[in-house]
Short mmCIF file of C-alpha atoms in Angstrom, two decimals:
data_model
loop_
_atom_site.label_atom_id
_atom_site.label_comp_id
_atom_site.label_asym_id
_atom_site.label_seq_id
_atom_site.Cartn_x
_atom_site.Cartn_y
_atom_site.Cartn_z
CA MET A 6 16.69 -12.27 21.28
CA ASN A 7 19.40 -10.16 19.72
CA ASN A 8 21.04 -7.95 22.36
CA LEU A 9 22.72 -5.55 19.95
CA PHE A 10 21.06 -2.69 21.78
CA LYS A 11 19.11 -2.54 24.99
CA ILE A 12 15.44 -1.71 25.24
CA PRO A 13 14.06 -0.75 28.64
CA TYR A 14 11.46 -3.32 29.62
CA LYS A 15 8.04 -2.18 30.75
CA GLN A 16 6.78 -3.88 33.88
CA PRO A 17 3.41 -5.64 33.51
CA GLY A 18 1.89 -3.26 36.04
CA ALA A 19 2.92 -0.29 33.95
CA THR A 20 1.35 -1.84 30.87
CA ARG A 21 -1.91 -2.51 32.73
CA PHE A 22 -1.87 1.13 33.73
CA ALA A 23 -1.35 2.00 30.06
CA ILE A 24 -4.50 0.17 29.03
CA VAL A 25 -6.51 2.30 31.45
CA LEU A 26 -4.92 5.45 30.00
CA ALA A 27 -5.69 4.20 26.50
CA VAL A 28 -9.37 3.85 27.38
CA LEU A 29 -9.46 7.35 28.90
CA PHE A 30 -7.60 8.72 25.90
CA TYR A 31 -10.13 7.10 23.60
CA PHE A 32 -13.07 8.92 25.16
CA ALA A 33 -11.19 12.23 25.21
CA PHE A 34 -9.99 11.95 21.61
CA PRO A 35 -11.63 14.26 19.03
CA ALA A 36 -14.29 12.52 16.96
CA SER A 37 -12.73 13.79 13.72
CA ALA A 38 -9.60 11.73 14.33
CA GLN A 39 -11.70 8.58 14.33
CA GLU A 40 -12.68 9.33 10.70
CA GLU A 41 -9.21 8.52 9.37
CA VAL A 42 -9.16 5.78 6.74
CA PHE A 43 -6.35 3.36 7.51
CA VAL A 44 -4.28 2.02 4.60
CA ASP A 45 -1.12 0.00 4.15
CA ARG A 46 1.56 2.66 4.31
CA VAL A 47 5.19 3.32 5.22
CA PHE A 48 5.77 6.71 6.84
CA HIS A 49 9.58 6.83 6.92
CA SER A 50 11.89 6.42 3.92
CA ALA A 51 14.29 4.24 5.95
CA ILE A 52 11.63 1.53 6.45
CA ARG A 53 11.87 -0.93 3.55
CA SER A 54 10.85 -4.40 2.36
CA VAL A 55 7.71 -4.69 4.49
CA GLU A 56 6.16 -8.17 4.37
CA PHE A 57 2.92 -8.98 6.18
CA HIS A 58 0.97 -12.18 5.59
CA ASN A 59 -0.52 -15.28 7.12
CA ALA A 60 2.46 -17.21 8.46
CA ALA A 61 1.29 -20.42 6.77
CA LYS A 62 1.98 -19.04 3.28
CA GLU A 63 4.38 -16.31 2.23
CA GLN A 64 2.71 -13.19 0.77
CA SER A 65 -0.78 -14.57 1.40
CA LEU A 66 -3.56 -12.31 2.60
CA PRO A 67 -3.07 -11.26 6.26
CA LEU A 68 -6.19 -13.04 7.46
CA ILE A 69 -6.68 -15.32 10.45
CA THR A 70 -9.66 -17.17 11.91
CA LEU A 71 -10.88 -16.03 15.31
CA ASN A 72 -9.77 -18.24 18.23
CA SER A 73 -7.64 -20.44 15.96
CA SER A 74 -3.91 -21.20 15.91
CA ASP A 75 -3.42 -18.98 12.84
CA GLU A 76 -0.58 -16.47 12.99
CA LEU A 77 0.42 -13.38 11.04
CA SER A 78 4.05 -12.62 10.19
CA LEU A 79 5.46 -9.10 9.90
CA ARG A 80 8.98 -8.39 8.61
CA PHE A 81 10.69 -5.13 7.69
CA ASP A 82 14.10 -3.45 7.47
CA ASP A 83 15.30 -0.15 8.93
CA LEU A 84 18.19 1.23 6.85
CA ARG A 85 19.33 3.76 9.45
CA GLN A 86 22.57 3.32 11.35
CA GLY A 87 22.21 1.93 14.86
CA GLY A 88 19.26 0.16 16.36
CA ARG A 89 15.80 1.58 16.95
CA SER A 90 13.33 0.44 19.56
CA TYR A 91 9.89 -0.17 18.06
CA ALA A 92 6.51 -0.87 19.64
CA TYR A 93 3.19 -1.81 18.08
CA THR A 94 -0.52 -1.81 18.73
CA ILE A 95 -3.65 -2.85 16.85
CA GLU A 96 -6.94 -1.04 16.36
CA HIS A 97 -10.33 -2.38 15.31
CA CYS A 98 -11.88 -0.87 12.14
CA ASP A 99 -15.22 -0.91 10.38
CA MET A 100 -15.72 -2.34 6.89
CA ASN A 101 -14.53 0.98 5.40
CA TRP A 102 -11.26 0.88 7.36
CA LYS A 103 -12.16 3.71 9.69
CA SER A 104 -11.90 3.29 13.44
CA SER A 105 -14.85 1.28 14.70
CA GLY A 106 -15.01 3.51 17.77
CA LEU A 107 -14.65 0.61 20.18
CA SER A 108 -12.62 0.78 23.36
CA PRO A 109 -9.51 -1.48 23.37
CA ILE A 110 -11.16 -3.47 26.16
CA ASP A 111 -13.88 -4.47 23.69
CA TYR A 112 -11.57 -6.01 21.07
CA LEU A 113 -8.27 -6.89 22.78
CA GLU A 114 -7.13 -9.62 25.13
CA GLY A 115 -3.98 -8.79 27.07
CA PHE A 116 -2.36 -5.39 26.67
CA THR A 117 -2.78 -2.52 24.21
CA GLU A 118 0.85 -2.33 23.13
CA ASP A 119 4.08 -4.27 23.12
CA ARG A 120 7.60 -3.86 21.82
CA ILE A 121 9.16 -5.74 18.93
CA ASN A 122 11.80 -7.95 20.48
CA ASP A 123 12.99 -9.89 17.44
CA TYR A 124 15.62 -7.96 15.47
CA THR A 125 18.90 -8.82 13.75
CA VAL A 126 21.64 -6.74 12.12
CA SER A 127 22.45 -7.36 8.44
CA LEU A 128 25.56 -9.34 7.51
CA ASN A 129 28.05 -8.79 4.66
CA THR A 130 25.91 -6.24 2.82
CA MET A 131 26.87 -2.92 1.23
CA GLN A 132 23.69 -1.46 2.67
CA GLY A 133 23.56 -1.95 6.40
CA TYR A 134 20.18 -2.39 8.07
CA MET A 135 18.34 -3.83 11.04
CA HIS A 136 15.79 -6.53 10.25
CA TYR A 137 12.70 -6.75 12.50
CA SER A 138 10.09 -9.49 12.74
CA LEU A 139 6.87 -9.99 14.69
CA SER A 140 4.18 -12.66 15.05
CA LEU A 141 0.53 -11.97 15.81
CA PRO A 142 -1.50 -12.92 17.81
CA ASN A 143 0.86 -13.59 20.70
CA GLN A 144 0.83 -13.84 24.49
CA VAL A 145 0.75 -10.06 24.86
CA ILE A 146 -1.73 -8.90 22.22
CA LYS A 147 -4.62 -10.93 20.83
CA PRO A 148 -7.85 -9.81 19.11
CA LYS A 149 -10.98 -11.19 20.71
CA ILE A 150 -13.62 -10.20 18.13
CA ASP A 151 -13.74 -10.56 14.35
CA GLY A 152 -13.58 -7.79 11.74
CA ASN A 153 -11.00 -5.50 10.18
CA TYR A 154 -7.90 -4.39 12.10
CA VAL A 155 -4.94 -2.12 11.52
CA LEU A 156 -1.47 -2.84 12.89
CA LYS A 157 0.56 0.25 13.81
CA VAL A 158 4.33 0.16 14.35
CA TYR A 159 5.90 3.21 15.98
CA GLU A 160 8.97 4.33 17.91
CA GLU A 161 8.65 3.00 21.44
CA GLY A 162 7.44 5.69 23.80
CA TYR A 163 6.25 7.88 20.92
CA PRO A 164 2.99 6.48 19.51
CA GLU A 165 2.59 9.57 17.33
CA ARG A 166 5.78 8.62 15.41
CA ILE A 167 4.20 5.90 13.31
CA MET A 168 6.62 4.05 11.04
CA LEU A 169 4.16 1.84 9.19
CA THR A 170 0.57 0.62 9.18
CA ARG A 171 -0.81 -2.66 7.88
CA ARG A 172 -4.38 -3.86 7.47
CA PHE A 173 -5.38 -7.36 8.53
CA TYR A 174 -8.52 -9.44 8.94
CA VAL A 175 -9.96 -11.62 11.68
CA MET A 176 -12.76 -13.87 10.43
CA ASN A 177 -15.50 -15.74 12.27
CA PRO A 178 -16.74 -18.02 9.46
CA SER A 179 -20.53 -18.28 9.42
CA VAL A 180 -21.34 -18.52 5.71
CA VAL A 181 -20.17 -20.26 2.53
CA ILE A 182 -19.16 -18.08 -0.43
CA LYS A 183 -19.42 -19.61 -3.91
CA PRO A 184 -17.89 -17.51 -6.71
CA GLU A 185 -18.22 -17.62 -10.48
CA VAL A 186 -16.10 -15.77 -13.08
CA ILE A 187 -17.61 -15.15 -16.50
CA ALA A 188 -17.14 -12.77 -19.42
CA SER A 189 -18.80 -9.36 -19.40
CA SER A 190 -22.40 -9.18 -20.59
CA GLN A 191 -21.44 -6.09 -22.60
CA ILE A 192 -20.27 -7.14 -26.08
CA ALA A 193 -17.65 -4.36 -26.24
CA ARG A 194 -16.02 -5.62 -23.02
CA ARG A 195 -16.30 -9.38 -23.42
CA LYS A 196 -12.65 -9.74 -24.50
CA SER A 197 -11.23 -7.43 -21.84
CA ASN A 198 -13.28 -7.73 -18.64
CA GLN A 199 -14.07 -10.35 -16.01
CA LYS A 200 -17.49 -10.47 -14.34
CA ILE A 201 -17.82 -11.91 -10.84
CA ASN A 202 -21.02 -13.52 -9.55
CA ILE A 203 -21.25 -14.50 -5.89
CA THR A 204 -23.66 -16.82 -4.08
CA VAL A 205 -23.66 -16.74 -0.28
CA GLU A 206 -25.16 -19.65 1.66
CA HIS A 207 -26.04 -18.96 5.32
CA PRO A 208 -28.27 -21.81 6.56
CA GLN A 209 -27.16 -21.41 10.19
CA LEU A 210 -27.20 -17.61 10.31
CA ALA A 211 -30.51 -15.69 10.46
CA ILE A 212 -29.98 -12.39 8.63
CA GLN A 213 -32.96 -10.19 9.43
CA ASN A 214 -32.48 -7.60 6.68
CA PRO A 215 -29.92 -8.49 3.96
CA TYR A 216 -30.47 -5.10 2.32
CA THR A 217 -29.06 -3.19 5.30
CA ASP A 218 -27.11 -5.67 7.46
CA VAL A 219 -24.75 -7.22 4.91
CA ARG A 220 -22.00 -5.85 2.62
CA LEU A 221 -19.93 -7.72 0.04
CA VAL A 222 -16.43 -6.60 -0.96
CA VAL A 223 -14.52 -8.15 -3.87
CA ARG A 224 -10.87 -7.33 -4.55
CA GLN A 225 -8.61 -8.29 -7.45
CA ASN A 226 -5.11 -9.62 -6.62
CA SER A 227 -5.34 -8.19 -3.07
CA ARG A 228 -5.05 -4.70 -4.58
CA PRO A 229 -6.64 -1.93 -2.48
CA ASP A 230 -6.95 0.17 -5.65
CA VAL A 231 -8.95 -2.52 -7.51
CA GLU A 232 -11.95 -3.44 -5.38
CA GLN A 233 -15.72 -3.03 -5.37
CA MET A 234 -18.28 -3.01 -2.59
CA VAL A 235 -21.86 -4.16 -3.17
CA ASP A 236 -24.43 -2.76 -0.74
CA ARG A 237 -27.18 -5.30 -1.30
CA PRO A 238 -27.86 -8.65 -2.97
CA ASN A 239 -30.14 -8.62 -5.98
CA GLN A 240 -31.69 -12.00 -5.15
CA ILE A 241 -32.72 -13.38 -1.76
CA ARG A 242 -33.81 -16.95 -1.17
CA ALA A 243 -34.18 -19.05 1.97
CA GLY A 244 -30.66 -19.12 3.44
CA VAL A 245 -29.12 -17.81 0.21
CA LEU A 246 -27.97 -14.37 -1.03
CA VAL A 247 -27.16 -13.92 -4.72
CA TYR A 248 -24.97 -11.15 -6.14
CA ASN A 249 -25.18 -11.33 -9.95
CA ASP A 250 -26.33 -7.86 -10.98
CA LEU A 251 -25.03 -7.08 -14.47
CA ARG A 252 -23.97 -3.60 -13.31
CA THR A 253 -21.68 -4.66 -10.47
CA LEU A 254 -18.52 -6.70 -9.81
CA GLU A 255 -17.07 -6.30 -13.29
CA PHE A 256 -13.28 -5.87 -13.41
CA SER A 257 -10.77 -5.12 -16.12
CA GLY A 258 -8.89 -8.36 -16.71
CA SER A 259 -5.70 -6.33 -17.22
CA ASN A 260 -2.64 -8.42 -18.16
CA GLU A 261 -0.11 -10.68 -16.52
CA PHE A 262 2.34 -8.70 -14.40
CA ARG A 263 5.82 -7.90 -15.65
CA LYS A 264 8.61 -9.31 -13.51
CA PHE A 265 12.34 -9.23 -12.80
CA ASP A 266 14.75 -11.37 -10.82
CA ILE A 267 17.55 -9.88 -8.67
CA ARG A 268 18.16 -12.85 -6.40
CA THR A 269 21.82 -12.53 -7.39
CA LEU A 270 23.85 -9.37 -7.98
CA ARG A 271 26.74 -11.33 -9.49
CA LEU A 272 25.11 -12.52 -12.69
CA GLN A 273 22.60 -11.01 -15.12
CA SER A 274 19.33 -12.88 -14.76
CA GLU A 275 15.91 -12.59 -16.36
CA ARG A 276 15.10 -9.03 -17.50
CA VAL A 277 18.44 -7.68 -16.19
CA GLU A 278 20.55 -5.85 -18.76
CA ARG A 279 23.48 -4.77 -16.62
CA ILE A 280 24.72 -4.71 -13.00
CA TYR A 281 27.05 -2.02 -11.63
CA LYS A 282 28.91 -2.21 -8.33
CA ASP A 283 30.50 0.89 -6.81
CA SER A 284 29.61 2.49 -3.49
CA VAL A 285 26.08 1.13 -4.13
CA ASN A 286 24.59 -1.63 -6.25
CA THR A 287 22.81 -0.58 -9.45
CA VAL A 288 20.73 -2.87 -11.64
CA GLN A 289 19.68 -1.77 -15.13
CA LEU A 290 16.60 -3.63 -16.37
CA LEU A 291 15.96 -4.23 -20.05
CA PRO A 292 13.67 -1.56 -21.57
CA ASP A 293 9.96 -2.38 -21.45
CA GLN A 294 7.53 -1.92 -24.32
CA PRO A 295 3.83 -1.12 -23.93
CA TYR A 296 1.70 -4.21 -24.47
CA THR A 297 -0.24 -3.34 -27.61
CA ALA A 298 -1.01 -6.85 -28.92
CA SER A 299 -4.67 -7.48 -29.61
CA ASN A 300 -4.47 -11.11 -28.48
CA TYR A 301 -3.69 -12.47 -25.03
CA SER A 302 -0.36 -14.20 -24.46
CA TYR A 303 0.17 -16.14 -21.22
CA SER A 304 3.18 -15.38 -19.03
CA PHE A 305 3.58 -16.79 -15.53
CA ASP A 306 3.39 -14.22 -12.75
CA GLU A 307 2.74 -13.98 -9.01
CA ASN A 308 -0.28 -11.66 -9.32
CA GLY A 309 1.72 -8.64 -8.19
CA ASP A 310 3.55 -10.23 -5.24
CA PHE A 311 7.25 -10.03 -4.37
CA PHE A 312 9.52 -12.47 -2.56
CA ILE A 313 12.74 -11.60 -0.73
CA ARG A 314 15.35 -14.07 -1.96
CA ASN A 315 19.15 -14.14 -2.08
CA GLN A 316 21.26 -16.64 -4.03
CA ASP A 317 24.46 -14.87 -2.95
CA GLY A 318 24.04 -15.76 0.74
CA ARG A 319 22.26 -18.07 3.16
CA GLU A 320 19.61 -15.98 4.89
CA PRO A 321 17.70 -13.56 2.62
CA ALA A 322 16.21 -11.65 5.56
CA THR A 323 19.60 -10.49 6.84
CA ASP A 324 22.19 -11.00 4.09
CA GLY A 325 20.11 -9.84 1.14
CA ASP A 326 21.55 -6.58 -0.20
CA TYR A 327 19.87 -3.53 -1.69
CA ALA A 328 20.25 -2.07 -5.18
CA TYR A 329 18.97 0.85 -7.23
CA VAL A 330 16.81 -0.81 -9.89
CA THR A 331 16.38 1.30 -13.04
CA PHE A 332 13.18 0.97 -15.07
CA THR A 333 12.70 2.13 -18.67
CA LEU A 334 9.36 2.27 -20.50
CA GLU A 335 9.49 3.17 -24.16
CA GLY A 336 6.57 5.08 -25.64
CA VAL A 337 4.83 8.44 -25.72
CA PRO A 338 2.41 9.88 -23.13
CA PRO A 339 -1.20 8.80 -23.77
CA SER A 340 -2.35 12.35 -22.97
CA GLY A 341 -0.83 15.74 -22.34
CA SER A 342 -1.20 15.82 -18.56
CA GLY A 343 -0.30 12.80 -16.49
CA SER A 344 2.48 10.64 -15.09
CA VAL A 345 3.63 7.03 -15.18
CA TYR A 346 4.30 5.05 -12.00
CA VAL A 347 5.75 1.61 -11.30
CA VAL A 348 3.53 -0.29 -8.86
CA GLY A 349 3.31 -3.69 -7.21
CA LYS A 350 2.76 -5.18 -3.80
CA PHE A 351 6.33 -4.19 -2.93
CA ASN A 352 5.21 -0.54 -2.71
CA ASP A 353 1.56 -1.14 -1.72
CA TYR A 354 0.45 0.05 -5.19
CA ARG A 355 0.89 3.60 -3.93
CA LEU A 356 1.70 6.52 -6.23
CA SER A 357 4.55 8.68 -4.91
CA SER A 358 7.65 10.51 -6.03
CA ASP A 359 9.69 7.37 -5.24
CA ASN A 360 8.07 5.31 -8.02
CA LYS A 361 7.21 8.10 -10.48
CA LEU A 362 8.99 7.92 -13.84
CA VAL A 363 10.48 10.90 -15.71
CA TYR A 364 9.70 11.37 -19.41
CA ASP A 365 12.55 11.95 -21.88
CA ALA A 366 10.89 13.56 -24.91
CA GLU A 367 14.00 13.29 -27.11
CA ARG A 368 14.21 9.53 -26.67
CA SER A 369 10.45 8.96 -26.28
CA ARG A 370 10.82 6.96 -23.08
CA TYR A 371 10.14 7.05 -19.37
CA TYR A 372 12.76 6.15 -16.81
CA GLY A 373 13.29 6.04 -13.06
CA SER A 374 14.82 3.95 -10.28
CA MET A 375 13.84 2.46 -6.94
CA TYR A 376 15.90 1.12 -4.05
CA LEU A 377 14.93 -2.54 -3.59
CA LYS A 378 16.13 -5.60 -1.72
CA GLN A 379 17.27 -8.73 -3.53
CA GLY A 380 14.42 -10.95 -4.61
CA LEU A 381 11.72 -11.64 -7.19
CA TYR A 382 9.35 -8.82 -8.10
CA ASP A 383 6.12 -8.39 -10.07
CA TYR A 384 5.26 -4.91 -11.32
CA GLN A 385 3.01 -2.89 -13.62
CA TYR A 386 3.05 0.56 -15.21
CA VAL A 387 0.14 2.79 -14.16
CA TRP A 388 -0.98 6.09 -15.70
CA ALA A 389 -2.36 8.80 -13.40
CA GLU A 390 -3.96 12.05 -14.57
CA SER A 391 -2.33 15.21 -13.20
CA ASP A 392 -5.62 16.95 -12.42
CA ASP A 393 -6.95 13.90 -10.54
CA PRO A 394 -4.21 11.57 -9.19
CA LYS A 395 -6.90 9.15 -7.98
CA LYS A 396 -7.95 8.65 -11.58
CA THR A 397 -5.57 5.90 -12.64
CA ASP A 398 -5.43 3.41 -15.49
CA HIS A 399 -3.36 0.23 -15.30
CA THR A 400 -4.40 -0.93 -18.79
CA LEU A 401 -2.99 1.83 -21.01
CA PHE A 402 0.50 0.30 -21.07
CA GLU A 403 -0.45 -3.24 -20.04
CA GLY A 404 -3.57 -4.03 -22.07
CA SER A 405 -6.59 -5.93 -20.77
CA PHE A 406 -7.80 -9.44 -21.54
CA PHE A 407 -10.53 -11.71 -20.25
CA GLU A 408 -8.06 -14.64 -20.24
CA THR A 409 -5.63 -12.99 -17.78
CA LYS A 410 -5.04 -15.17 -14.72
CA ASN A 411 -6.16 -13.15 -11.71
CA LYS A 412 -6.77 -13.99 -8.07
CA TYR A 413 -9.85 -12.56 -6.39
CA GLN A 414 -10.77 -12.14 -2.72
CA ALA A 415 -14.41 -11.93 -1.56
CA PHE A 416 -15.29 -10.65 1.95
CA LEU A 417 -18.73 -10.68 3.53
CA TYR A 418 -19.39 -8.24 6.38
CA TYR A 419 -22.38 -8.37 8.70
CA ARG A 420 -23.62 -5.95 11.34
CA HIS A 421 -26.21 -7.54 13.58
CA PRO A 422 -28.99 -5.13 14.59
CA GLY A 423 -27.83 -3.39 17.75
CA SER A 424 -24.18 -4.39 17.28
CA ARG A 425 -21.40 -1.80 17.44
CA TRP A 426 -19.01 -3.30 14.90
CA ASP A 427 -18.86 -4.92 11.48
CA GLN A 428 -18.25 -8.65 11.67
CA LEU A 429 -16.28 -10.51 8.99
CA ILE A 430 -18.37 -13.66 8.61
CA GLY A 431 -17.11 -14.98 5.26
CA PHE A 432 -14.08 -15.02 3.01
CA GLN A 433 -13.18 -16.83 -0.19
CA GLU A 434 -10.12 -16.53 -2.42
CA PHE A 435 -10.46 -17.84 -5.97
CA ASN A 436 -8.91 -17.74 -9.43
CA ASN A 437 -10.62 -17.14 -12.73
#
């Protein structure tokens, strides 16, 4: 463990006492607070480059199998001077990512919280930072039931000062999910959309009422803003549920993600027009054009992912530097009231002032910059209406094609009659 700064250690007895307080706090907590919908989010501008995935594969879905050897890996940077002491906890959620209302005793083995002990200071970088890492489950905190969970990282001793939250999944596989990707049944959308059909086989699981006990969720490219939930199957056979309703599980194919490479800040690489070095690093990307072609053209992408890499050093986690990356999108606004945002997994596909572009009417272009760590990045341009920011369109500047290579994730949730939580009994990731 890095001993750059000291963190007072909590005695096991004190932590056991904390779990009792947590249970009492749970029953005294206002019911309205349990209605919060948990999302992947960073709450402090100094927290950057958050990575959370199954440890077996970088940037994979943060999903593990119950009572297995699977592990999750969390990494992030804190750009503030000096070290910070961070703690974490996990909370069980229902299928809609609200608190399941369970006591920690019901879903946790071990303790309710622990500190993050693995941290390292950056080396030979213009931007100094502390890099933190964590593995879950571990000897201190381990989930003991399946379902959705949220990981909360906060300043130690101050659980209300949350720095970041991350969703993850614990699965108890009980079914087999068989997917199919076809073109839309609607003639007008056959060249632009992808229709998903799902067959669920459950020969060993007796589902009493599939219309009320089971929910199917399908997500495109792990994007929280591109998912659909189906309340009921439209066909039921002995040990089989079929989801092939023509009105559900149809997605815009969109287009392959745009990408740029800043693994090195010494040489201009793909999509990089210019690199400036002064008191900070600045990278100017080549201007982007809206994709207006009527025919699909394949371009390799990572389905929106990003990868921290550094060709200028040896250890990307601690000697990768930061740079202001400037984006330019040429074109006119599609309507009179709205804004353009740059999104990808690197910013959780969230729309905020940090990734909002400014329109220059004289030059008919949008521009903006973001502070990013060296690596490989996928991104898209998204349009959001001013009167309804939740009304977004990621096809206006990108186009949409049936042939686009997308990765889908299908989740099957089950609540047994009389049970108090939603079980995750099936998962399947597949490509079109």
